[in-house]
mmCIF file of C-alpha atoms and ligand atoms in Angstrom:
data_model
loop_
_atom_site.group_PDB
_atom_site.id
_atom_site.type_symbol
_atom_site.label_atom_id
_atom_site.label_comp_id
_atom_site.label_asym_id
_atom_site.label_seq_id
_atom_site.Cartn_x
_atom_site.Cartn_y
_atom_site.Cartn_z
ATOM 1 C CA MET A 1 81.070 122.995 103.367
ATOM 2 C CA ARG A 2 82.464 124.561 106.185
ATOM 3 C CA VAL A 3 79.864 125.459 108.913
ATOM 4 C CA ALA A 4 81.042 127.496 111.914
ATOM 5 C CA ILE A 5 79.182 126.861 115.364
ATOM 6 C CA GLN A 6 78.824 129.509 117.903
ATOM 7 C CA GLY A 7 77.351 129.771 121.565
ATOM 8 C CA CYS A 8 75.648 132.074 122.588
ATOM 9 C CA GLY A 9 75.013 135.289 120.971
ATOM 10 C CA HIS A 10 73.897 137.425 123.763
ATOM 11 C CA GLY A 11 74.010 140.840 121.112
ATOM 12 C CA ASN A 12 77.217 140.457 120.296
ATOM 13 C CA LEU A 13 77.286 139.884 116.749
ATOM 14 C CA ASN A 14 80.105 142.731 115.881
ATOM 15 C CA SER A 15 82.164 140.745 117.625
ATOM 16 C CA ILE A 16 80.946 137.320 116.146
ATOM 17 C CA TYR A 17 81.695 138.379 112.539
ATOM 18 C CA ALA A 18 84.440 139.539 113.541
ATOM 19 C CA ALA A 19 85.599 136.362 115.207
ATOM 20 C CA LEU A 20 84.234 134.617 112.459
ATOM 21 C CA ALA A 21 86.122 136.888 109.403
ATOM 22 C CA LYS A 22 89.618 135.938 111.836
ATOM 23 C CA LEU A 23 88.747 132.155 112.713
ATOM 24 C CA GLN A 24 88.389 131.466 108.595
ATOM 25 C CA ASN A 25 91.264 132.880 107.579
ATOM 26 C CA ASP A 26 91.174 132.664 103.220
ATOM 27 C CA ARG A 27 88.490 129.792 103.550
ATOM 28 C CA PRO A 28 84.938 131.460 103.560
ATOM 29 C CA VAL A 29 82.439 129.487 105.425
ATOM 30 C CA ASP A 30 79.077 128.652 104.159
ATOM 31 C CA LEU A 31 76.725 129.054 107.630
ATOM 32 C CA LEU A 32 76.676 130.219 110.914
ATOM 33 C CA LEU A 33 74.763 128.266 113.573
ATOM 34 C CA ILE A 34 74.124 130.479 116.683
ATOM 35 C CA CYS A 35 72.680 127.985 120.053
ATOM 36 C CA GLY A 36 70.612 131.011 121.402
ATOM 37 C CA ASP A 37 70.691 133.477 123.762
ATOM 38 C CA PHE A 38 71.021 135.721 119.695
ATOM 39 C CA GLN A 39 68.657 138.451 120.938
ATOM 40 C CA ALA A 40 66.998 139.875 118.423
ATOM 41 C CA VAL A 41 66.087 143.502 120.213
ATOM 42 C CA ARG A 42 64.704 145.930 117.285
ATOM 43 C CA HIS A 43 63.597 148.605 119.705
ATOM 44 C CA GLU A 44 63.541 149.478 122.554
ATOM 45 C CA ALA A 45 60.443 148.377 123.014
ATOM 46 C CA ASP A 46 61.434 144.851 122.498
ATOM 47 C CA LEU A 47 63.629 145.119 125.328
ATOM 48 C CA GLU A 48 60.477 144.572 127.565
ATOM 49 C CA THR A 49 60.296 140.673 126.766
ATOM 50 C CA LEU A 50 63.983 140.473 127.234
ATOM 51 C CA ALA A 51 64.292 138.326 130.417
ATOM 52 C CA CYS A 52 67.745 139.537 131.764
ATOM 53 C CA PRO A 53 69.015 141.045 134.575
ATOM 54 C CA PRO A 54 69.209 144.669 134.272
ATOM 55 C CA LYS A 55 73.221 145.101 133.665
ATOM 56 C CA TYR A 56 72.557 143.172 130.155
ATOM 57 C CA ARG A 57 69.333 144.997 129.169
ATOM 58 C CA HIS A 58 70.962 146.358 126.453
ATOM 59 C CA LEU A 59 69.944 146.923 122.170
ATOM 60 C CA GLY A 60 73.282 145.075 121.301
ATOM 61 C CA ASP A 61 74.648 144.893 117.177
ATOM 62 C CA PHE A 62 71.123 143.271 116.273
ATOM 63 C CA PRO A 63 69.568 147.110 115.745
ATOM 64 C CA GLU A 64 72.283 147.689 112.829
ATOM 65 C CA TYR A 65 71.710 144.141 111.010
ATOM 66 C CA TYR A 66 67.922 145.378 111.518
ATOM 67 C CA SER A 67 67.883 148.498 109.703
ATOM 68 C CA GLY A 68 70.112 147.000 107.193
ATOM 69 C CA ARG A 69 72.744 149.205 108.339
ATOM 70 C CA ARG A 70 74.705 146.374 108.567
ATOM 71 C CA LYS A 71 74.254 143.173 106.953
ATOM 72 C CA ALA A 72 74.831 139.424 107.737
ATOM 73 C CA PRO A 73 78.044 138.363 105.975
ATOM 74 C CA VAL A 74 77.715 134.941 105.807
ATOM 75 C CA LEU A 75 73.899 133.261 106.560
ATOM 76 C CA THR A 76 73.000 132.614 109.980
ATOM 77 C CA LEU A 77 70.570 130.428 111.437
ATOM 78 C CA PHE A 78 69.987 130.563 114.702
ATOM 79 C CA ILE A 79 67.507 129.316 117.949
ATOM 80 C CA GLY A 80 66.659 131.088 120.977
ATOM 81 C CA GLY A 81 67.870 130.614 124.182
ATOM 82 C CA ASN A 82 66.335 132.478 127.288
ATOM 83 C CA HIS A 83 67.584 135.444 126.985
ATOM 84 C CA GLU A 84 65.634 136.745 123.656
ATOM 85 C CA ALA A 85 63.253 139.236 122.437
ATOM 86 C CA SER A 86 60.562 136.777 123.085
ATOM 87 C CA SER A 87 57.483 138.678 121.365
ATOM 88 C CA HIS A 88 59.695 139.567 118.489
ATOM 89 C CA LEU A 89 60.692 135.748 117.915
ATOM 90 C CA TRP A 90 56.671 134.712 119.141
ATOM 91 C CA ASP A 91 55.769 135.953 116.058
ATOM 92 C CA LEU A 92 58.182 134.069 113.929
ATOM 93 C CA TYR A 93 56.877 130.672 115.802
ATOM 94 C CA HIS A 94 57.283 128.872 112.508
ATOM 95 C CA GLY A 95 60.639 130.140 111.771
ATOM 96 C CA GLY A 96 61.358 133.171 109.402
ATOM 97 C CA TRP A 97 64.149 135.960 108.590
ATOM 98 C CA VAL A 98 64.561 138.743 111.070
ATOM 99 C CA ALA A 99 66.958 141.021 108.939
ATOM 100 C CA PRO A 100 68.850 140.253 105.648
ATOM 101 C CA ASN A 101 70.790 136.569 106.055
ATOM 102 C CA MET A 102 69.735 135.854 109.546
ATOM 103 C CA TYR A 103 67.010 132.906 109.926
ATOM 104 C CA PHE A 104 65.546 132.199 112.858
ATOM 105 C CA LEU A 105 64.803 128.547 112.630
ATOM 106 C CA GLY A 106 61.284 128.771 114.665
ATOM 107 C CA PHE A 107 60.499 127.200 118.268
ATOM 108 C CA SER A 108 61.115 124.123 116.767
ATOM 109 C CA GLY A 109 61.960 123.942 113.661
ATOM 110 C CA CYS A 110 63.714 121.581 110.219
ATOM 111 C CA VAL A 111 65.455 123.300 107.381
ATOM 112 C CA ARG A 112 68.314 122.415 104.504
ATOM 113 C CA PHE A 113 70.918 123.247 103.710
ATOM 114 C CA GLY A 114 73.672 122.608 101.480
ATOM 115 C CA GLY A 115 71.890 119.056 101.847
ATOM 116 C CA LEU A 116 72.877 119.515 105.302
ATOM 117 C CA ARG A 117 69.383 118.401 107.557
ATOM 118 C CA ILE A 118 69.175 120.963 109.983
ATOM 119 C CA SER A 119 67.042 120.557 113.024
ATOM 120 C CA GLY A 120 66.594 122.355 116.501
ATOM 121 C CA ILE A 121 64.586 123.674 119.469
ATOM 122 C CA SER A 122 64.510 126.711 120.936
ATOM 123 C CA GLY A 123 63.913 127.540 125.023
ATOM 124 C CA LEU A 124 64.857 125.898 128.177
ATOM 125 C CA TYR A 125 62.789 122.653 129.824
ATOM 126 C CA ASP A 126 61.188 124.075 132.606
ATOM 127 C CA PRO A 127 58.551 120.626 133.907
ATOM 128 C CA ARG A 128 56.060 123.777 135.197
ATOM 129 C CA HIS A 129 55.258 125.094 131.965
ATOM 130 C CA ILE A 130 55.461 122.203 129.150
ATOM 131 C CA LYS A 131 51.821 120.544 129.312
ATOM 132 C CA MET A 132 50.770 123.964 128.673
ATOM 133 C CA GLY A 133 49.694 126.325 126.035
ATOM 134 C CA TYR A 134 51.200 129.385 124.974
ATOM 135 C CA TYR A 135 48.935 131.599 127.156
ATOM 136 C CA GLU A 136 51.376 134.804 126.917
ATOM 137 C CA ARG A 137 50.894 138.121 125.384
ATOM 138 C CA MET A 138 51.785 141.172 124.843
ATOM 139 C CA PRO A 139 52.229 143.189 127.093
ATOM 140 C CA TYR A 140 54.573 139.976 129.205
ATOM 141 C CA THR A 141 53.292 140.419 133.235
ATOM 142 C CA GLY A 142 54.294 138.200 135.857
ATOM 143 C CA ASP A 143 55.858 134.963 134.945
ATOM 144 C CA MET A 144 54.915 135.625 131.108
ATOM 145 C CA ILE A 145 58.817 136.696 130.200
ATOM 146 C CA ARG A 146 60.297 133.722 131.671
ATOM 147 C CA SER A 147 57.139 131.034 130.513
ATOM 148 C CA ILE A 148 57.878 132.352 126.746
ATOM 149 C CA TYR A 149 60.958 130.733 126.324
ATOM 150 C CA HIS A 150 60.073 127.605 128.322
ATOM 151 C CA THR A 151 59.600 124.954 125.751
ATOM 152 C CA ARG A 152 56.196 123.033 125.427
ATOM 153 C CA GLU A 153 55.699 119.727 125.005
ATOM 154 C CA VAL A 154 54.130 119.988 121.470
ATOM 155 C CA GLU A 155 57.801 120.803 119.804
ATOM 156 C CA TYR A 156 59.897 118.043 121.514
ATOM 157 C CA ARG A 157 56.605 115.713 120.074
ATOM 158 C CA LYS A 158 57.348 117.601 116.474
ATOM 159 C CA LEU A 159 61.085 116.672 116.780
ATOM 160 C CA GLU A 160 60.469 112.795 117.960
ATOM 161 C CA LEU A 161 58.577 112.481 114.854
ATOM 162 C CA LEU A 162 61.618 113.088 112.244
ATOM 163 C CA GLN A 163 62.386 110.051 110.317
ATOM 164 C CA GLY A 164 64.908 110.797 108.195
ATOM 165 C CA LYS A 165 68.528 111.219 108.793
ATOM 166 C CA THR A 166 69.329 114.324 111.177
ATOM 167 C CA ASP A 167 73.012 116.004 110.269
ATOM 168 C CA VAL A 168 72.942 118.507 112.578
ATOM 169 C CA PHE A 169 70.864 119.557 115.382
ATOM 170 C CA MET A 170 70.942 122.599 117.905
ATOM 171 C CA SER A 171 69.492 123.350 121.308
ATOM 172 C CA HIS A 172 70.614 126.118 123.724
ATOM 173 C CA GLU A 173 70.177 123.807 126.778
ATOM 174 C CA TRP A 174 72.633 120.865 126.773
ATOM 175 C CA PRO A 175 70.786 117.169 126.991
ATOM 176 C CA HIS A 176 70.419 115.706 130.068
ATOM 177 C CA LYS A 177 73.699 114.233 131.671
ATOM 178 C CA ILE A 178 75.656 114.678 128.454
ATOM 179 C CA TYR A 179 78.463 115.001 130.806
ATOM 180 C CA GLU A 180 78.776 111.380 131.035
ATOM 181 C CA HIS A 181 80.109 110.813 127.744
ATOM 182 C CA GLY A 182 82.486 113.672 127.902
ATOM 183 C CA ASN A 183 85.486 114.924 130.109
ATOM 184 C CA LEU A 184 83.328 115.303 133.150
ATOM 185 C CA ASN A 185 86.726 115.979 135.442
ATOM 186 C CA GLU A 186 87.763 118.367 133.098
ATOM 187 C CA LEU A 187 84.016 119.938 133.167
ATOM 188 C CA LEU A 188 84.577 120.319 136.910
ATOM 189 C CA ARG A 189 88.078 122.359 136.804
ATOM 190 C CA CYS A 190 86.448 124.924 134.535
ATOM 191 C CA LYS A 191 83.333 124.537 136.321
ATOM 192 C CA PRO A 192 83.636 123.454 139.705
ATOM 193 C CA HIS A 193 80.341 124.946 141.430
ATOM 194 C CA PHE A 194 78.704 122.765 138.452
ATOM 195 C CA ARG A 195 79.668 119.974 140.967
ATOM 196 C CA ASN A 196 76.312 119.978 142.932
ATOM 197 C CA ASP A 197 73.913 120.208 139.972
ATOM 198 C CA ILE A 198 75.584 117.523 138.705
ATOM 199 C CA GLN A 199 75.302 114.993 142.382
ATOM 200 C CA SER A 200 71.887 115.713 142.845
ATOM 201 C CA ARG A 201 69.207 116.500 139.369
ATOM 202 C CA GLY A 202 71.821 116.492 137.536
ATOM 203 C CA ILE A 203 72.195 118.841 134.583
ATOM 204 C CA GLY A 204 70.420 119.331 131.421
ATOM 205 C CA ALA A 205 67.280 119.139 129.758
ATOM 206 C CA PRO A 206 65.444 115.400 129.959
ATOM 207 C CA PRO A 207 63.298 115.680 126.921
ATOM 208 C CA LEU A 208 66.873 116.490 125.400
ATOM 209 C CA ALA A 209 67.851 113.679 126.182
ATOM 210 C CA LYS A 210 65.336 111.396 124.563
ATOM 211 C CA LEU A 211 65.638 113.412 121.300
ATOM 212 C CA LEU A 212 68.776 112.692 121.354
ATOM 213 C CA LYS A 213 68.608 108.517 121.719
ATOM 214 C CA VAL A 214 65.471 109.203 119.064
ATOM 215 C CA LEU A 215 66.759 111.033 116.681
ATOM 216 C CA GLN A 216 71.009 109.863 116.806
ATOM 217 C CA PRO A 217 71.908 113.401 115.386
ATOM 218 C CA ILE A 218 75.199 113.240 113.868
ATOM 219 C CA ARG A 219 76.219 116.483 115.304
ATOM 220 C CA TRP A 220 74.975 118.161 118.143
ATOM 221 C CA TYR A 221 75.587 121.465 118.769
ATOM 222 C CA ALA A 222 74.305 124.049 122.089
ATOM 223 C CA ALA A 223 75.300 126.691 124.542
ATOM 224 C CA HIS A 224 73.801 128.002 127.566
ATOM 225 C CA MET A 225 76.539 126.685 130.254
ATOM 226 C CA HIS A 226 78.971 129.168 129.136
ATOM 227 C CA VAL A 227 81.833 126.414 128.784
ATOM 228 C CA GLU A 228 83.198 124.620 126.182
ATOM 229 C CA PHE A 229 82.396 120.575 126.177
ATOM 230 C CA LYS A 230 82.558 117.805 123.913
ATOM 231 C CA ALA A 231 81.178 114.423 124.311
ATOM 232 C CA THR A 232 80.543 111.658 122.488
ATOM 233 C CA VAL A 233 77.839 109.340 122.712
ATOM 234 C CA GLN A 234 77.435 105.655 121.549
ATOM 235 C CA HIS A 235 73.991 104.319 120.358
ATOM 236 C CA ASP A 236 73.760 100.780 118.861
ATOM 237 C CA GLN A 237 74.506 101.714 114.996
ATOM 238 C CA ASN A 238 75.056 105.836 115.682
ATOM 239 C CA VAL A 239 77.348 107.889 116.902
ATOM 240 C CA THR A 240 76.184 111.817 118.287
ATOM 241 C CA GLU A 241 79.303 114.579 118.327
ATOM 242 C CA PHE A 242 78.039 117.215 120.562
ATOM 243 C CA LEU A 243 79.529 120.155 121.288
ATOM 244 C CA ALA A 244 78.565 122.934 123.686
ATOM 245 C CA LEU A 245 80.419 126.520 123.305
ATOM 246 C CA ASP A 246 81.267 130.096 125.399
ATOM 247 C CA LYS A 247 79.669 133.061 125.060
ATOM 248 C CA CYS A 248 81.607 135.372 122.361
ATOM 249 C CA LEU A 249 83.877 137.249 125.031
ATOM 250 C CA PRO A 250 87.840 137.514 124.468
ATOM 251 C CA GLY A 251 89.901 134.513 124.997
ATOM 252 C CA ARG A 252 86.785 132.307 125.219
ATOM 253 C CA ARG A 253 86.026 129.334 123.500
ATOM 254 C CA HIS A 254 82.938 129.921 122.113
ATOM 255 C CA MET A 255 83.478 129.571 117.954
ATOM 256 C CA GLN A 256 84.250 126.677 116.552
ATOM 257 C CA ILE A 257 84.246 125.837 112.477
ATOM 258 C CA VAL A 258 83.634 122.248 111.454
ATOM 259 C CA ASP A 259 84.261 120.797 107.871
ATOM 260 C CA ILE A 260 80.691 118.278 106.740
ATOM 261 C CA PRO A 261 81.181 116.240 103.348
ATOM 262 C CA ALA A 262 77.452 117.470 101.876
ATOM 263 C CA ALA A 263 77.176 118.110 98.198
ATOM 264 C CA GLY A 264 73.500 120.304 97.789
ATOM 265 C CA PRO A 265 72.093 123.551 96.426
ATOM 266 C CA MET A 266 73.494 126.468 99.134
ATOM 267 C CA GLN A 267 70.098 127.568 99.225
ATOM 268 C CA LEU A 268 67.813 127.486 102.034
ATOM 269 C CA GLU A 269 65.167 124.911 101.692
ATOM 270 C CA TYR A 270 61.831 123.670 103.931
ATOM 271 C CA ASP A 271 62.062 119.894 104.623
ATOM 272 C CA GLU A 272 59.811 118.114 103.176
ATOM 273 C CA GLU A 273 59.154 115.504 106.323
ATOM 274 C CA TRP A 274 59.027 118.697 108.438
ATOM 275 C CA LEU A 275 55.990 120.421 106.713
ATOM 276 C CA SER A 276 54.065 117.572 107.274
ATOM 277 C CA ILE A 277 54.795 117.600 110.525
ATOM 278 C CA VAL A 278 54.148 120.649 111.317
ATOM 279 C CA ARG A 279 50.982 120.378 109.667
ATOM 280 C CA ALA A 280 50.142 117.214 111.464
ATOM 281 C CA MET A 281 50.376 118.371 114.832
ATOM 282 C CA ASP A 282 49.153 121.947 114.282
ATOM 283 C CA PRO A 283 45.464 121.238 116.173
ATOM 284 C CA PHE A 284 48.184 120.508 119.288
ATOM 285 C CA LEU A 285 49.557 124.251 119.296
ATOM 286 C CA SER A 286 47.270 125.615 122.379
ATOM 287 C CA LEU A 287 47.331 129.157 122.758
ATOM 288 C CA ASN A 288 45.353 128.636 125.885
ATOM 289 C CA ARG A 289 46.982 127.952 128.984
ATOM 290 C CA THR A 290 45.740 124.480 128.805
ATOM 291 C CA ALA A 291 46.535 122.403 125.694
ATOM 292 C CA PRO A 292 45.096 119.100 124.071
ATOM 293 C CA ALA A 293 46.792 115.968 125.348
ATOM 294 C CA ILE A 294 49.122 114.716 121.810
ATOM 295 C CA PRO A 295 48.313 111.230 121.589
ATOM 296 C CA ASP A 296 51.226 108.549 121.816
ATOM 297 C CA LYS A 297 50.671 108.110 117.608
ATOM 298 C CA VAL A 298 50.060 110.576 115.136
ATOM 299 C CA ASP A 299 49.460 109.737 111.663
ATOM 300 C CA LEU A 300 51.056 111.655 109.370
ATOM 301 C CA THR A 301 49.627 109.912 106.245
ATOM 302 C CA ASP A 302 47.549 112.770 104.760
ATOM 303 C CA HIS A 303 49.406 115.550 105.628
ATOM 304 C CA VAL A 304 52.399 113.503 103.910
ATOM 305 C CA ASP A 305 50.302 113.539 100.661
ATOM 306 C CA PHE A 306 49.817 117.281 101.550
ATOM 307 C CA VAL A 307 53.296 118.305 101.078
ATOM 308 C CA ARG A 308 53.820 116.534 98.327
ATOM 309 C CA ARG A 309 50.993 117.835 96.720
ATOM 310 C CA LEU A 310 52.624 121.130 97.634
ATOM 311 C CA LYS A 311 56.083 120.035 96.385
ATOM 312 C CA GLU A 312 54.704 119.436 92.779
ATOM 313 C CA SER A 313 53.168 123.162 92.613
ATOM 314 C CA ARG A 314 55.909 125.300 94.328
ATOM 315 C CA SER A 315 59.688 124.679 94.732
ATOM 316 C CA LEU A 316 60.200 124.025 98.755
ATOM 317 C CA LYS A 317 62.990 127.236 99.118
ATOM 318 C CA ILE A 318 62.782 129.760 101.830
ATOM 319 C CA SER A 319 62.278 133.198 99.455
ATOM 320 C CA GLU A 320 64.621 135.774 100.959
ATOM 321 C CA ARG A 321 61.552 138.567 99.857
ATOM 322 C CA ASN A 322 60.501 139.475 102.969
ATOM 323 C CA SER A 323 63.443 139.760 104.291
ATOM 324 C CA LYS A 324 64.623 142.890 103.843
ATOM 325 C CA PRO A 325 63.241 145.964 106.566
ATOM 326 C CA SER A 326 63.077 148.362 104.015
ATOM 327 C CA ASP A 327 60.350 147.282 101.747
ATOM 328 C CA THR A 328 58.021 146.169 105.260
ATOM 329 C CA PRO A 329 58.835 147.276 108.007
ATOM 330 C CA GLY A 330 58.055 146.430 111.405
ATOM 331 C CA LYS A 331 55.737 143.684 113.069
ATOM 332 C CA ARG A 332 54.486 143.455 109.424
ATOM 333 C CA THR A 333 57.121 142.164 107.628
ATOM 334 C CA THR A 334 57.384 139.244 110.102
ATOM 335 C CA LEU A 335 53.737 138.602 110.531
ATOM 336 C CA LEU A 336 53.333 138.551 106.828
ATOM 337 C CA GLN A 337 56.629 135.420 106.765
ATOM 338 C CA THR A 338 54.083 133.476 109.730
ATOM 339 C CA SER A 339 50.575 133.989 107.551
ATOM 340 C CA GLU A 340 52.577 133.333 104.241
ATOM 341 C CA PHE A 341 53.831 129.686 105.759
ATOM 342 C CA CYS A 342 50.440 129.226 107.456
ATOM 343 C CA ARG A 343 48.822 129.163 104.226
ATOM 344 C CA MET A 344 51.161 127.058 102.075
ATOM 345 C CA LEU A 345 50.354 124.153 104.961
ATOM 346 C CA GLN A 346 46.925 125.489 105.126
ATOM 347 C CA ILE A 347 47.234 125.702 108.963
ATOM 348 C CA GLN A 348 45.526 128.665 111.067
ATOM 349 C CA ASP A 349 47.439 131.512 111.442
ATOM 350 C CA ARG A 350 46.763 132.504 114.776
ATOM 351 C CA TRP A 351 49.452 135.481 114.589
ATOM 352 C CA GLY A 352 47.151 137.375 112.222
ATOM 353 C CA LEU A 353 44.498 137.936 115.090
ATOM 354 C CA PRO A 354 43.425 140.278 115.327
ATOM 355 C CA PHE A 355 43.189 140.609 111.567
ATOM 356 C CA ASN A 356 41.754 137.475 110.962
ATOM 357 C CA LEU A 357 39.614 137.603 114.231
ATOM 358 C CA LYS A 358 36.742 135.286 111.278
ATOM 359 C CA LEU A 359 39.240 132.747 110.143
ATOM 360 C CA THR A 360 39.547 131.727 113.591
ATOM 361 C CA ASN A 361 36.756 129.379 114.651
ATOM 362 C CA ASN A 362 37.922 128.344 118.076
ATOM 363 C CA PRO A 363 36.017 131.190 120.053
ATOM 364 C CA ASP A 364 38.128 130.461 122.912
ATOM 365 C CA GLU A 365 41.163 131.521 121.425
ATOM 366 C CA ILE A 366 39.156 134.478 120.348
ATOM 367 C CA CYS A 367 38.446 135.691 123.563
ATOM 368 C CA SER A 368 41.403 135.036 125.274
ATOM 369 C CA HIS A 369 43.732 136.618 122.851
ATOM 370 C CA GLU A 370 40.963 139.901 122.825
ATOM 371 C CA ASN A 371 41.207 140.236 126.715
ATOM 372 C CA ASN A 372 44.815 140.449 126.214
ATOM 373 C CA GLN A 373 45.584 141.978 123.619
HETATM 374 ZN ZN1 ZN B 401 74.197 132.360 127.401
#
């Protein structure tokens, strides 16, 4: 399978697809991965949820794809970074289509495509918010525009539970000290201002370094630092090839195409193990300021059984039927995907609120949600 990897997106979808067309020559790629800062800004209102300096606050190319005027020429899978239409992505917390052929992996997620298992995590590490719940509500006030993309503990912990092999892992930022496994001198030559951070606390997210050790994925793709960087991490048995790429600007090394041996249907599918993890970890997903403590061991048995039965009754293909904006435009299409996902796993749909208020059994959540509407 041919997979194209792009660093940050920053709303420049037209340039990214143009670069892809040029780079792929006459051997079309099967999949494009974008490692965050995707900026799925649908309209002006979404700009209010995008954390960035005013000069970068623009609609970008996404509205053309959202409205159906343009269509992604290849299946595009992305994670979130620190410059996002955050409330849009929040409505697709568990993952979903933002436009035809464009799929958001979720705040954390794992899917299968063409025989590959692709996992990823959105956002940035920030110790101030890691232990909190997702308390942010629209309109974002104070620090919410930034805290919404700070990765919570539950996302790291969900991914740590994955047992099977991960072919590809995507994160926006780098695992902590990943540069120790690559050409640090070359990195400092391109980005001399990294030196101070590297000498003091080290660049990258410590929970990602832990994930790297636990999952030992074959490939790990990242962005955020706006520079190309390669590293090879030797584990006891396996090796992880790490690649970070730049953002899409002329002359920058922002995209790379790799051939990955894989055999399977070129169809996006839910990952069975991941679904059981989402189900098992759902009680630890909080929409309050506080979040329940996650025990060291989480028992998946019942949830594995549930997903096995689910698989007998339906296919795990990720249906594209909700991906056409023309069918049911706006927030409804988005929330419908989340609600269908929750119904499939029989977990609480926290996004259908206040429509589903009666289904909520936690009175605190009802109150906090209503107060912040
Ligand atoms: Zn970026």
